[in-house]
Coordinates of N, CA and C in Angstrom, one line a residue:
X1 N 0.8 -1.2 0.0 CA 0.0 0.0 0.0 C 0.9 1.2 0.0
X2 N 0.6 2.4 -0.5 CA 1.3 3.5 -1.2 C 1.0 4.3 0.5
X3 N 1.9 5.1 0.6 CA 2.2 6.2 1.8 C 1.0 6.7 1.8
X4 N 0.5 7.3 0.7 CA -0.8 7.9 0.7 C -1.9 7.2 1.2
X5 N -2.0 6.1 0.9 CA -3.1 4.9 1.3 C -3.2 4.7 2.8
X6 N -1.4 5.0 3.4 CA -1.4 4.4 4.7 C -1.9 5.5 5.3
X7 N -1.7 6.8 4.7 CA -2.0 8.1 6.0 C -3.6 8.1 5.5
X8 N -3.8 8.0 4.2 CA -5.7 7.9 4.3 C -6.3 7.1 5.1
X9 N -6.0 6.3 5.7 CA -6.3 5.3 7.0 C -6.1 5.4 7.9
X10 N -5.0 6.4 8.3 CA -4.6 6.7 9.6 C -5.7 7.8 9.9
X11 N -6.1 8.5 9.0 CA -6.8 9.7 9.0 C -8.3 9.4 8.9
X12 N -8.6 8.0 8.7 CA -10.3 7.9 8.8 C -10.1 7.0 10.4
X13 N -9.1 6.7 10.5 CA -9.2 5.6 11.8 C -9.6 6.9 13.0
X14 N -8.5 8.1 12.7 CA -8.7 8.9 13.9 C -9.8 9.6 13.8
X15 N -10.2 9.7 12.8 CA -11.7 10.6 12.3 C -12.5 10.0 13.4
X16 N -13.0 8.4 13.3 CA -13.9 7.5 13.7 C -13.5 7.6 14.9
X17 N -12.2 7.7 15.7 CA -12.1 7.4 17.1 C -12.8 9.1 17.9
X18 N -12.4 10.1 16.9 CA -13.0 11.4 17.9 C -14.4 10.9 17.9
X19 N -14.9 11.0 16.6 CA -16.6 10.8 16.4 C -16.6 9.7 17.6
X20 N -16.3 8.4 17.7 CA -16.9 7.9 19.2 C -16.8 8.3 20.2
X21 N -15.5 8.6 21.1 CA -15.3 9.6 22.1 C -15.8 11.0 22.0
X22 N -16.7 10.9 21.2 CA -17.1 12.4 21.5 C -18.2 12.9 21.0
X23 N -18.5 12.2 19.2 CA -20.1 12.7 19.3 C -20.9 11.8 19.5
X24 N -20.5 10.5 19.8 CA -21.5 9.6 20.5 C -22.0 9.5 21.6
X25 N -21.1 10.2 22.6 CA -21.9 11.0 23.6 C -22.9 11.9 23.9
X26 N -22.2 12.8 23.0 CA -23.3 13.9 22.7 C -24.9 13.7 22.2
X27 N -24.3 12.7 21.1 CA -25.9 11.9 20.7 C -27.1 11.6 22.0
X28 N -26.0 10.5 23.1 CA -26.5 9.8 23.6 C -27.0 10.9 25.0
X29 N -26.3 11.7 25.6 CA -27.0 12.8 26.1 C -28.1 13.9 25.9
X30 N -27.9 13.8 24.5 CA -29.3 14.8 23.9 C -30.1 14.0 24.1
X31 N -30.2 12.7 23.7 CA -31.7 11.9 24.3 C -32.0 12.3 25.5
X32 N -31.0 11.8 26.4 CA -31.1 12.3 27.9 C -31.7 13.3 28.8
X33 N -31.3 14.3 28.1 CA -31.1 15.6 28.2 C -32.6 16.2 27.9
X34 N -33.2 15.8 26.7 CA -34.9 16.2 26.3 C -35.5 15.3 27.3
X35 N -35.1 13.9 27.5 CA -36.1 13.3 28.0 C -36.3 13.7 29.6
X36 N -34.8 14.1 30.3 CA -35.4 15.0 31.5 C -36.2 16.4 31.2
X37 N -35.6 17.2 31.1 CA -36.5 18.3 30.7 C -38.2 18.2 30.2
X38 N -38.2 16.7 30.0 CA -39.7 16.9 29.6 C -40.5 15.8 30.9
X39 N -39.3 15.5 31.6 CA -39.8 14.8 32.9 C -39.4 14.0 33.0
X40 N -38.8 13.1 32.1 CA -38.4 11.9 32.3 C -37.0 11.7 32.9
X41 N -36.6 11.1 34.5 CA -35.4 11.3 35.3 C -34.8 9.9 35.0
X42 N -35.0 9.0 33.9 CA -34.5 7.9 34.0 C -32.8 7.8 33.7
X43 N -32.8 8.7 32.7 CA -31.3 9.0 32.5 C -30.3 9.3 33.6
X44 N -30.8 10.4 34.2 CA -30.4 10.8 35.4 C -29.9 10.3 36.4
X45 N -31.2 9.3 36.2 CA -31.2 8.4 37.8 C -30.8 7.2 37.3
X46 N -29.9 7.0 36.1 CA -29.2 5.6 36.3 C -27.7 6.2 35.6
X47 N -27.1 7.9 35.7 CA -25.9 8.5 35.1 C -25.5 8.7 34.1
X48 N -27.0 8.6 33.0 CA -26.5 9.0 31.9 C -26.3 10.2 31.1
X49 N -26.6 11.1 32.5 CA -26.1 12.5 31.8 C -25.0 13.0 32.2
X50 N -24.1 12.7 30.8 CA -22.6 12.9 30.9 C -22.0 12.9 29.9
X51 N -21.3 13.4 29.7 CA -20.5 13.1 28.4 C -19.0 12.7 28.4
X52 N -19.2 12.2 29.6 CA -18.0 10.7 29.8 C -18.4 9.5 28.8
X53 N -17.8 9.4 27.8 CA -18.1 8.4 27.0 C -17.9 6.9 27.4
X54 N -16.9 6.7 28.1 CA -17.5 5.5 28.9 C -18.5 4.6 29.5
X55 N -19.8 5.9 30.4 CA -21.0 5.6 30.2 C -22.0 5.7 29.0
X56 N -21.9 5.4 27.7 CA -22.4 5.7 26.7 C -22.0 4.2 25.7
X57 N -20.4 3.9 26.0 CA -19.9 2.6 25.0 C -20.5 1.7 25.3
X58 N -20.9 1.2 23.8 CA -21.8 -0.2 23.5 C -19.8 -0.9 22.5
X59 N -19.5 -2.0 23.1 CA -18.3 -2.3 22.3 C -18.3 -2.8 21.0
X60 N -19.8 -3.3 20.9 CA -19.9 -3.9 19.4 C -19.6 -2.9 18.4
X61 N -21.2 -2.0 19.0 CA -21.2 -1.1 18.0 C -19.8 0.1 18.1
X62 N -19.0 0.2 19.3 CA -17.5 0.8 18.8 C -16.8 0.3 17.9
X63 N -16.8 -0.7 17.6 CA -15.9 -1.8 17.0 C -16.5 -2.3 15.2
X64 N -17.9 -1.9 15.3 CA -17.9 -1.8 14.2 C -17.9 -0.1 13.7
X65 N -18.2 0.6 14.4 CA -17.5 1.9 14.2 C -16.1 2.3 13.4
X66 N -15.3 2.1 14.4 CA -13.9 2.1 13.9 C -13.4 1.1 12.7
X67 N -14.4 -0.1 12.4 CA -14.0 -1.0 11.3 C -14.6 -0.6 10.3
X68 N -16.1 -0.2 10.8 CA -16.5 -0.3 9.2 C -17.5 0.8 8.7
X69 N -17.0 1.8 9.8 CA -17.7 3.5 9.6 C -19.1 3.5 10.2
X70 N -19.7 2.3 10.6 CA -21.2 2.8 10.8 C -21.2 1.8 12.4
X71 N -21.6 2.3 13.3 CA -21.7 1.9 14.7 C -22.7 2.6 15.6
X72 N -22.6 2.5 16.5 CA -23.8 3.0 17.8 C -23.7 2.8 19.1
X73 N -23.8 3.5 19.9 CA -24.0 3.5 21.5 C -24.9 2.6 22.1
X74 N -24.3 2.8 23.4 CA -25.4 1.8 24.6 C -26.8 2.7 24.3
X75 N -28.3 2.4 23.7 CA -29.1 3.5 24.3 C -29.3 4.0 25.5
X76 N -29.5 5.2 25.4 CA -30.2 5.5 26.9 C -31.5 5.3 27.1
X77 N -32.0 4.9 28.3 CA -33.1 4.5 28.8 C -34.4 5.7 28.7
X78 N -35.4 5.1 28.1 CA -36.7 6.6 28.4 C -37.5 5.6 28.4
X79 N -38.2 6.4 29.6 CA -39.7 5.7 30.0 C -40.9 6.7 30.0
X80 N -41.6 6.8 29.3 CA -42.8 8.0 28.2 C -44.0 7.8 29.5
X81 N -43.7 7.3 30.6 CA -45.1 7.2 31.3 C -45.4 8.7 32.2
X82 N -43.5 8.9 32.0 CA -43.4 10.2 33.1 C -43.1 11.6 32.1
X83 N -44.1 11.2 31.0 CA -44.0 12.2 29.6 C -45.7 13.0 30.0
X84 N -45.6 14.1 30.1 CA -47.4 14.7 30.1 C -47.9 14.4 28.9
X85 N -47.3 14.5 27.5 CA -47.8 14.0 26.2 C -46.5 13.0 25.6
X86 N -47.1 11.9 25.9 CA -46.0 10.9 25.3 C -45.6 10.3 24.4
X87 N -46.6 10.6 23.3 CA -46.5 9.9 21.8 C -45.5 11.6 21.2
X88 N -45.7 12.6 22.0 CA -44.9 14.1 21.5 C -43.6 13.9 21.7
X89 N -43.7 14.0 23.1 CA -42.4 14.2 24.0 C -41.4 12.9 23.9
X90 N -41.9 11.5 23.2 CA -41.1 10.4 22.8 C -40.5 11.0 21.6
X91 N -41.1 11.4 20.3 CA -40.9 11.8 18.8 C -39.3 13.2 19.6
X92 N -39.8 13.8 20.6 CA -38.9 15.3 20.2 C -37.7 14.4 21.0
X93 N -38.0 13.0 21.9 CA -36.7 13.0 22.3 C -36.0 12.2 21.6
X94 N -36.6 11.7 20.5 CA -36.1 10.5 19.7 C -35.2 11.7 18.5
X95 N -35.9 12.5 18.5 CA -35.2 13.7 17.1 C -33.8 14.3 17.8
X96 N -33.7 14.2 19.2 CA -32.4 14.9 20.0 C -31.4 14.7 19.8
X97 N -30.8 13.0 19.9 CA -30.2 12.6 18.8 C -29.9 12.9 17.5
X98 N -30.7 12.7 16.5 CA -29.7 13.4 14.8 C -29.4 14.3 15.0
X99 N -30.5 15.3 15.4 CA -29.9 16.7 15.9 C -28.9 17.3 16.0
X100 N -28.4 16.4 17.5 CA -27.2 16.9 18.0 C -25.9 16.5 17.3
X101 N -26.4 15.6 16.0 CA -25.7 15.2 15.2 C -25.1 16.0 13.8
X102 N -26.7 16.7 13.8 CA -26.2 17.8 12.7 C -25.8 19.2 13.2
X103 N -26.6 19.7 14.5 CA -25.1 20.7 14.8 C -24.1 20.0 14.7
X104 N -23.7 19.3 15.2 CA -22.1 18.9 15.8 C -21.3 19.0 14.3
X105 N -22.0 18.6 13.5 CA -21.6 18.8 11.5 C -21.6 20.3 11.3
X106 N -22.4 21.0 11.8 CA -22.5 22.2 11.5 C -21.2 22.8 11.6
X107 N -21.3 23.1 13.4 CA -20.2 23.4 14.3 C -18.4 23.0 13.3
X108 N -18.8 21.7 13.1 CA -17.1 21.4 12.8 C -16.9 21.9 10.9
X109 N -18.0 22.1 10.3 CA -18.1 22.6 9.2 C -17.1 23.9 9.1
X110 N -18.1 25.0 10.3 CA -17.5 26.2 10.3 C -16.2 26.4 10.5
X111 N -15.5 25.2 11.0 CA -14.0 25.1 11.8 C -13.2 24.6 10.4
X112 N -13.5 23.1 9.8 CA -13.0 23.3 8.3 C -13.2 24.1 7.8
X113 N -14.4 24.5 7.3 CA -13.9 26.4 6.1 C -12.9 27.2 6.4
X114 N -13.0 27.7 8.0 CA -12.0 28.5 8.1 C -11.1 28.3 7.8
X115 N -10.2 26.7 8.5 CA -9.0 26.5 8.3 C -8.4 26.4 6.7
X116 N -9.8 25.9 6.2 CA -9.3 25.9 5.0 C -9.2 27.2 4.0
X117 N -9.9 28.0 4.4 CA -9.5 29.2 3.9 C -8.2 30.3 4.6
X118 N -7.9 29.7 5.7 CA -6.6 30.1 6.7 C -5.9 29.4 5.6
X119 N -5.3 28.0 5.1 CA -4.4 27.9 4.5 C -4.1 28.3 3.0
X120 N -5.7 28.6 2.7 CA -5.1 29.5 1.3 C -4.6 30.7 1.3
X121 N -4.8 31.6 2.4 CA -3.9 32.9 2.9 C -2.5 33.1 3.3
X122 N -2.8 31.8 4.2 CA -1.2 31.8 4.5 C -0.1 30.7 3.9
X123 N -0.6 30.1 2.8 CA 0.0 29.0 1.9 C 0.6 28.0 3.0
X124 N 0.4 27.8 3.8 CA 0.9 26.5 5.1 C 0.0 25.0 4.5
X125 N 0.6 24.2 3.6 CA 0.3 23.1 3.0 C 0.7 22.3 3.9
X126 N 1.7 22.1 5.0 CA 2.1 21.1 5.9 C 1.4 20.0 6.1
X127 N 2.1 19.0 5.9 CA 1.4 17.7 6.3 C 0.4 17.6 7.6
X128 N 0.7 18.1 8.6 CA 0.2 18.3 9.9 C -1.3 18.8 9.4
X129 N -1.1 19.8 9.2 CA -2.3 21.1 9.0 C -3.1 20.2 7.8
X130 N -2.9 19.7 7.1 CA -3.9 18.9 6.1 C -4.3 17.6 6.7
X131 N -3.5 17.4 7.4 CA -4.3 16.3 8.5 C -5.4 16.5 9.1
X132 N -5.5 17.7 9.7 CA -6.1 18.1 10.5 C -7.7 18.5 9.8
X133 N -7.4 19.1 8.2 CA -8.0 19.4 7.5 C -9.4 18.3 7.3
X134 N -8.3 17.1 6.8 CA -9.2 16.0 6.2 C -9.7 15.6 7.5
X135 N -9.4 15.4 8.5 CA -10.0 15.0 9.9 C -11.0 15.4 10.3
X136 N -10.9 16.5 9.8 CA -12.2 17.8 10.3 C -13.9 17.1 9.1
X137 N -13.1 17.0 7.8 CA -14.1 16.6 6.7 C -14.5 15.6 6.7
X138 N -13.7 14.4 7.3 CA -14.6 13.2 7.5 C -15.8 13.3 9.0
X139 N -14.8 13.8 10.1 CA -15.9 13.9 11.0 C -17.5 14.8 10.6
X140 N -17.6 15.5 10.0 CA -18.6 16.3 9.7 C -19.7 14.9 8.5
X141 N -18.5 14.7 7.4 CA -19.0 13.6 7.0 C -19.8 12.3 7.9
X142 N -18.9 11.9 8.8 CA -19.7 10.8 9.8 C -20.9 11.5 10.9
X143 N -20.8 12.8 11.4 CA -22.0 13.1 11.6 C -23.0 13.2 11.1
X144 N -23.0 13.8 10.2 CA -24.1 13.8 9.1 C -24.2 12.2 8.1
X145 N -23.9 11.5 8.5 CA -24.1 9.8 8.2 C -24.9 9.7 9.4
X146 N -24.3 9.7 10.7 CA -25.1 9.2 11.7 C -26.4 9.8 11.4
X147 N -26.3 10.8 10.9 CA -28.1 12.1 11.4 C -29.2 10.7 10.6
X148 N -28.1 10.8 9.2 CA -28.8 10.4 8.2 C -29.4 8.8 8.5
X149 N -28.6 8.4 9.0 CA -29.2 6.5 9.1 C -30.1 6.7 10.7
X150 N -29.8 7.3 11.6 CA -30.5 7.2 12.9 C -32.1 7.8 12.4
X151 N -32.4 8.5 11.4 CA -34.0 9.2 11.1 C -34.4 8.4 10.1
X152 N -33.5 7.1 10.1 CA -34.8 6.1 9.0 C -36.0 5.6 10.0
X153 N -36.5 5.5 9.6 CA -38.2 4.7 10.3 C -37.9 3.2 10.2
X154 N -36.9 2.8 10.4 CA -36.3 1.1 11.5 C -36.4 1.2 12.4
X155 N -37.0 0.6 13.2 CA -37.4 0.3 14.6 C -35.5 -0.7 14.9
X156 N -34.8 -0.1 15.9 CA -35.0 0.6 17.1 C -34.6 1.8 16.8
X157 N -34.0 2.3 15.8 CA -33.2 3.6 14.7 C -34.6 4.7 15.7
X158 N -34.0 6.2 15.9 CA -34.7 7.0 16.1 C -35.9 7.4 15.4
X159 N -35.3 7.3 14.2 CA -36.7 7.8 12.8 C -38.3 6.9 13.2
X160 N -38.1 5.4 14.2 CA -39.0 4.8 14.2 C -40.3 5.6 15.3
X161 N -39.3 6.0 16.5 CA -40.0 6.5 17.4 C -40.8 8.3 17.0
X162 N -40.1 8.6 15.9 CA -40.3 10.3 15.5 C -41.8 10.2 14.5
X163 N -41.4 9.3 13.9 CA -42.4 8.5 12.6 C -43.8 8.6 13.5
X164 N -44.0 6.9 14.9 CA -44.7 7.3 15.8 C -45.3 8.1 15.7
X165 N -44.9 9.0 16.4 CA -45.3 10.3 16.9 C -46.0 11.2 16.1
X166 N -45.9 11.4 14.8 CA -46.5 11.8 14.3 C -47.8 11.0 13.0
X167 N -47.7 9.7 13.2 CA -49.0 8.8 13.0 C -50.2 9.0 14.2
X168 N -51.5 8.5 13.3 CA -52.3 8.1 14.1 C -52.3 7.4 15.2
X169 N -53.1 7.5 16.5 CA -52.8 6.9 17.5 C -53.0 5.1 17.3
X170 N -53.7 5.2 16.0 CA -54.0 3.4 15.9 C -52.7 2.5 15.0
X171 N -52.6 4.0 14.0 CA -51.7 3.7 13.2 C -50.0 3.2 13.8
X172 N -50.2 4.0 15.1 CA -48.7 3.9 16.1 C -48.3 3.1 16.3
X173 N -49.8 3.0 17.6 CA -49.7 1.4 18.1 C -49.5 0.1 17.2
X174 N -49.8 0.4 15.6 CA -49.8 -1.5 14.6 C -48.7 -1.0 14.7
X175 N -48.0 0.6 14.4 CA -46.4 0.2 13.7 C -45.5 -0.2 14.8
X176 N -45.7 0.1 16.2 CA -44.5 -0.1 17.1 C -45.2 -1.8 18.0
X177 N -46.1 -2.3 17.4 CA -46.3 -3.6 17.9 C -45.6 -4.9 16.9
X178 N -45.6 -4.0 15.3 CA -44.9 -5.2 14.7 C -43.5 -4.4 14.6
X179 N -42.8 -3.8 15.4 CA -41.7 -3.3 14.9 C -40.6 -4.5 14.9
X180 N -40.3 -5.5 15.4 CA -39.8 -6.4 15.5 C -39.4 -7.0 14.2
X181 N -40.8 -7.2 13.3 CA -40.7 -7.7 12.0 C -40.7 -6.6 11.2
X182 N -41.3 -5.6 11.7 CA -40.2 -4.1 10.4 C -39.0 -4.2 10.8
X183 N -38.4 -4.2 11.4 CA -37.1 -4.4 11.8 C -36.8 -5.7 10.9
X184 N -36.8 -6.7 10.9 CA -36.1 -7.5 10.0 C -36.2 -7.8 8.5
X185 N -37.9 -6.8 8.6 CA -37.1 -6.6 6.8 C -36.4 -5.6 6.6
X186 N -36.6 -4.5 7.4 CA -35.5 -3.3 6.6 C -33.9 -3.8 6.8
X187 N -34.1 -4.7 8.0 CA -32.4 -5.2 8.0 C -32.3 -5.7 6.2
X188 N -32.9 -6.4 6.2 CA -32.7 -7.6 4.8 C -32.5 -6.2 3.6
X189 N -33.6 -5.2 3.6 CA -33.3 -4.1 2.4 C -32.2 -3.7 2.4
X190 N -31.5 -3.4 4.1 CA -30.1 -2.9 4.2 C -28.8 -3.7 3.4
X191 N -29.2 -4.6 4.0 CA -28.3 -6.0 3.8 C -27.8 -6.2 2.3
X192 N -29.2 -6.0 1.5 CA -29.2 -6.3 -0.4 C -28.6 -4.9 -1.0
X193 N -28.7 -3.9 -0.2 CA -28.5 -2.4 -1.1 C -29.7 -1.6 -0.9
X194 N -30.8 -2.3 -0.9 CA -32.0 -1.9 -1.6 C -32.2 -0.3 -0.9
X195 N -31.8 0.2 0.3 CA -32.1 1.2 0.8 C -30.7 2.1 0.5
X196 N -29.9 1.8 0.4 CA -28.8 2.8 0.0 C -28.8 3.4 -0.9
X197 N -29.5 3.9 -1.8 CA -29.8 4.9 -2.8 C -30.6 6.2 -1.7
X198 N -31.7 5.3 -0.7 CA -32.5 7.0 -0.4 C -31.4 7.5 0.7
X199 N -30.9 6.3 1.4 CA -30.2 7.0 2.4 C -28.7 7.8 2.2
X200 N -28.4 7.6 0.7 CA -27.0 8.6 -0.1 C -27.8 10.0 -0.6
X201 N -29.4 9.7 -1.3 CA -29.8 11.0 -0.8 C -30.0 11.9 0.0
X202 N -30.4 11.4 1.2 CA -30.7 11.7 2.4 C -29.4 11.9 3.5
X203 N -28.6 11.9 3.0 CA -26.7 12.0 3.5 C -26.4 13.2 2.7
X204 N -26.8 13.0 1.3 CA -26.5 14.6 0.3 C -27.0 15.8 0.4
X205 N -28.6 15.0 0.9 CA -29.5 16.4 1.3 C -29.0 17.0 2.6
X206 N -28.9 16.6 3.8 CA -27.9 17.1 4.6 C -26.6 17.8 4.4
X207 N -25.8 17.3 3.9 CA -24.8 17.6 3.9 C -25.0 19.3 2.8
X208 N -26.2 19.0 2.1 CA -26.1 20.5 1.0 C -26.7 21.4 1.9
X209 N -27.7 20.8 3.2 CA -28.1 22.0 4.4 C -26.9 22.5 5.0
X210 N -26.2 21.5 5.5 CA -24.8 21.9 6.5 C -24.2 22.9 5.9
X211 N -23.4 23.1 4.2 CA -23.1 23.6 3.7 C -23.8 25.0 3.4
X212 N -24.9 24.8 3.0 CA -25.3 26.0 2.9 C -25.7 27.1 4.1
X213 N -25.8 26.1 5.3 CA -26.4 26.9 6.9 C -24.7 27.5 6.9
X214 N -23.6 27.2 6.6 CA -22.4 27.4 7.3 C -21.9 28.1 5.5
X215 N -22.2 28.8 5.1 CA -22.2 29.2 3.7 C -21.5 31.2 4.2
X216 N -22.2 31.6 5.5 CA -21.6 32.7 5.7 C -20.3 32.5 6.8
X217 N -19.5 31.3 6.3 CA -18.2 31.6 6.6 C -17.4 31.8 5.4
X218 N -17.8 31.0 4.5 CA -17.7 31.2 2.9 C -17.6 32.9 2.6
X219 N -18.5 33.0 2.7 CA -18.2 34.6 2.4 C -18.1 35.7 3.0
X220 N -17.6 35.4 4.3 CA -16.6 36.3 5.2 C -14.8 36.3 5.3
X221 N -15.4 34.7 4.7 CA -13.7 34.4 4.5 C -13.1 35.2 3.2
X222 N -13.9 35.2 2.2 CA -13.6 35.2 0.4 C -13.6 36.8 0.7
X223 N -14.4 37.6 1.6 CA -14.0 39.1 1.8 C -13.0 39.3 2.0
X224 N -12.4 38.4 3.1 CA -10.9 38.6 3.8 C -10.1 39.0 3.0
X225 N -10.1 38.0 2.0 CA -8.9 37.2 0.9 C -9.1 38.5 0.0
X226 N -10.2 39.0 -0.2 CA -9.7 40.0 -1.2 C -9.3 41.8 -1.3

């Protein structure tokens, strides 16, 4: 394998390791985090509001993380009994998660443009500084992956519980009583391809919001420069 090949690996391996130490936490506390605020102390009261990632590691899902780009956390616990509207307050805490996923894309967006427009100014091409660069573009990339695969409507995936929430009350209850067996076919759709066309849309559609919400760094920078 070519030098280039080895540091492109080095550079998605460390991408993957921040994203777990750090925005899988984040994920896993925004659940938390809505679900108190809206009453629910279950997080709380078993320590999962933290962003000690430690309490958050599921090792499978790290492990396929770091192997194979796509992984997941321990969930955190919510119990909708101590929700005053629970088919609502399940949906907004189920959405807290991608969310916190696509700020966190936002946020590191603004930090690559800049830098990347810092090194057109200051011509500093250094290996270091392009590390950093590509580091920055994958993590934004894997956030905005996670946003994108956690809001599909697969039961246990967030999108199932958000979907919920905004069905009929009869319609809810058939979809989260057979979720078990929606769950095993959309695995099987995943499995063949069959779903990786909407969800490359739905990664692009994102990623053209991210860019365009973080578009006025774009042209504060391109003032600078000229």
């Amino acid at each position: 394998m070519s030098a280039f090949g080895n540091l492109f690996q080095l550079q998605t391996f460390f991408a993957r390791l921040l994203v777990l130490f750090l925005c899988m936490p984040i994920h896993e506390f925004a659940h938390g985090y809505v679900a108190y605020k809206l009453g629910d102390t279950t997080a709380r009261d078993q320590g999962r509001l933290t962003l000690n990632p430690f309490y958050h590691l599921d090792w499978m899902g790290a492990l396929s993380l770091l192997l194979l780009g796509i992984g997941w956390a321990r969930p955190v616990s919510v119990d909708s009994r101590y929700f005053k509207h629970p088919r609502r307050d399940m949906a907004l805490t189920a959405a807290a998660g991608p969310v916190a996923n696509l700020l966190l894309g936002f946020l590191l967006m603004i930090v690559y443009k800049a830098l990347f427009y810092w090194i057109l100014a200051t011509g500093n091409f250094g290996s270091t500084i392009y590390t950093v660069l590509q580091v920055l573009n994958m993590m934004v990339q894997l956030n905005i992956m996670l946003a994108a695969f956690n809001i599909l409507p697969i039961p246990p995936l967030d999108g199932s519980r958000i979907l919920a929430g905004f069905l009929p009350p009869r319609a809810a209850y058939t979809y989260l009583r057979y979720e078990q067996q929606i769950m095993l076919v959309m695995l099987v759709l995943l499995f063949f391809g069959v779903l990786d066309t909407p969800l490359i849309w739905l990664q692009n559609l994102l990623w053209n919001g991210v860019d365009l919400a973080t578009g006025f760094v774009d042209g504060i920078c391109r003032s600078l420069l000229l």
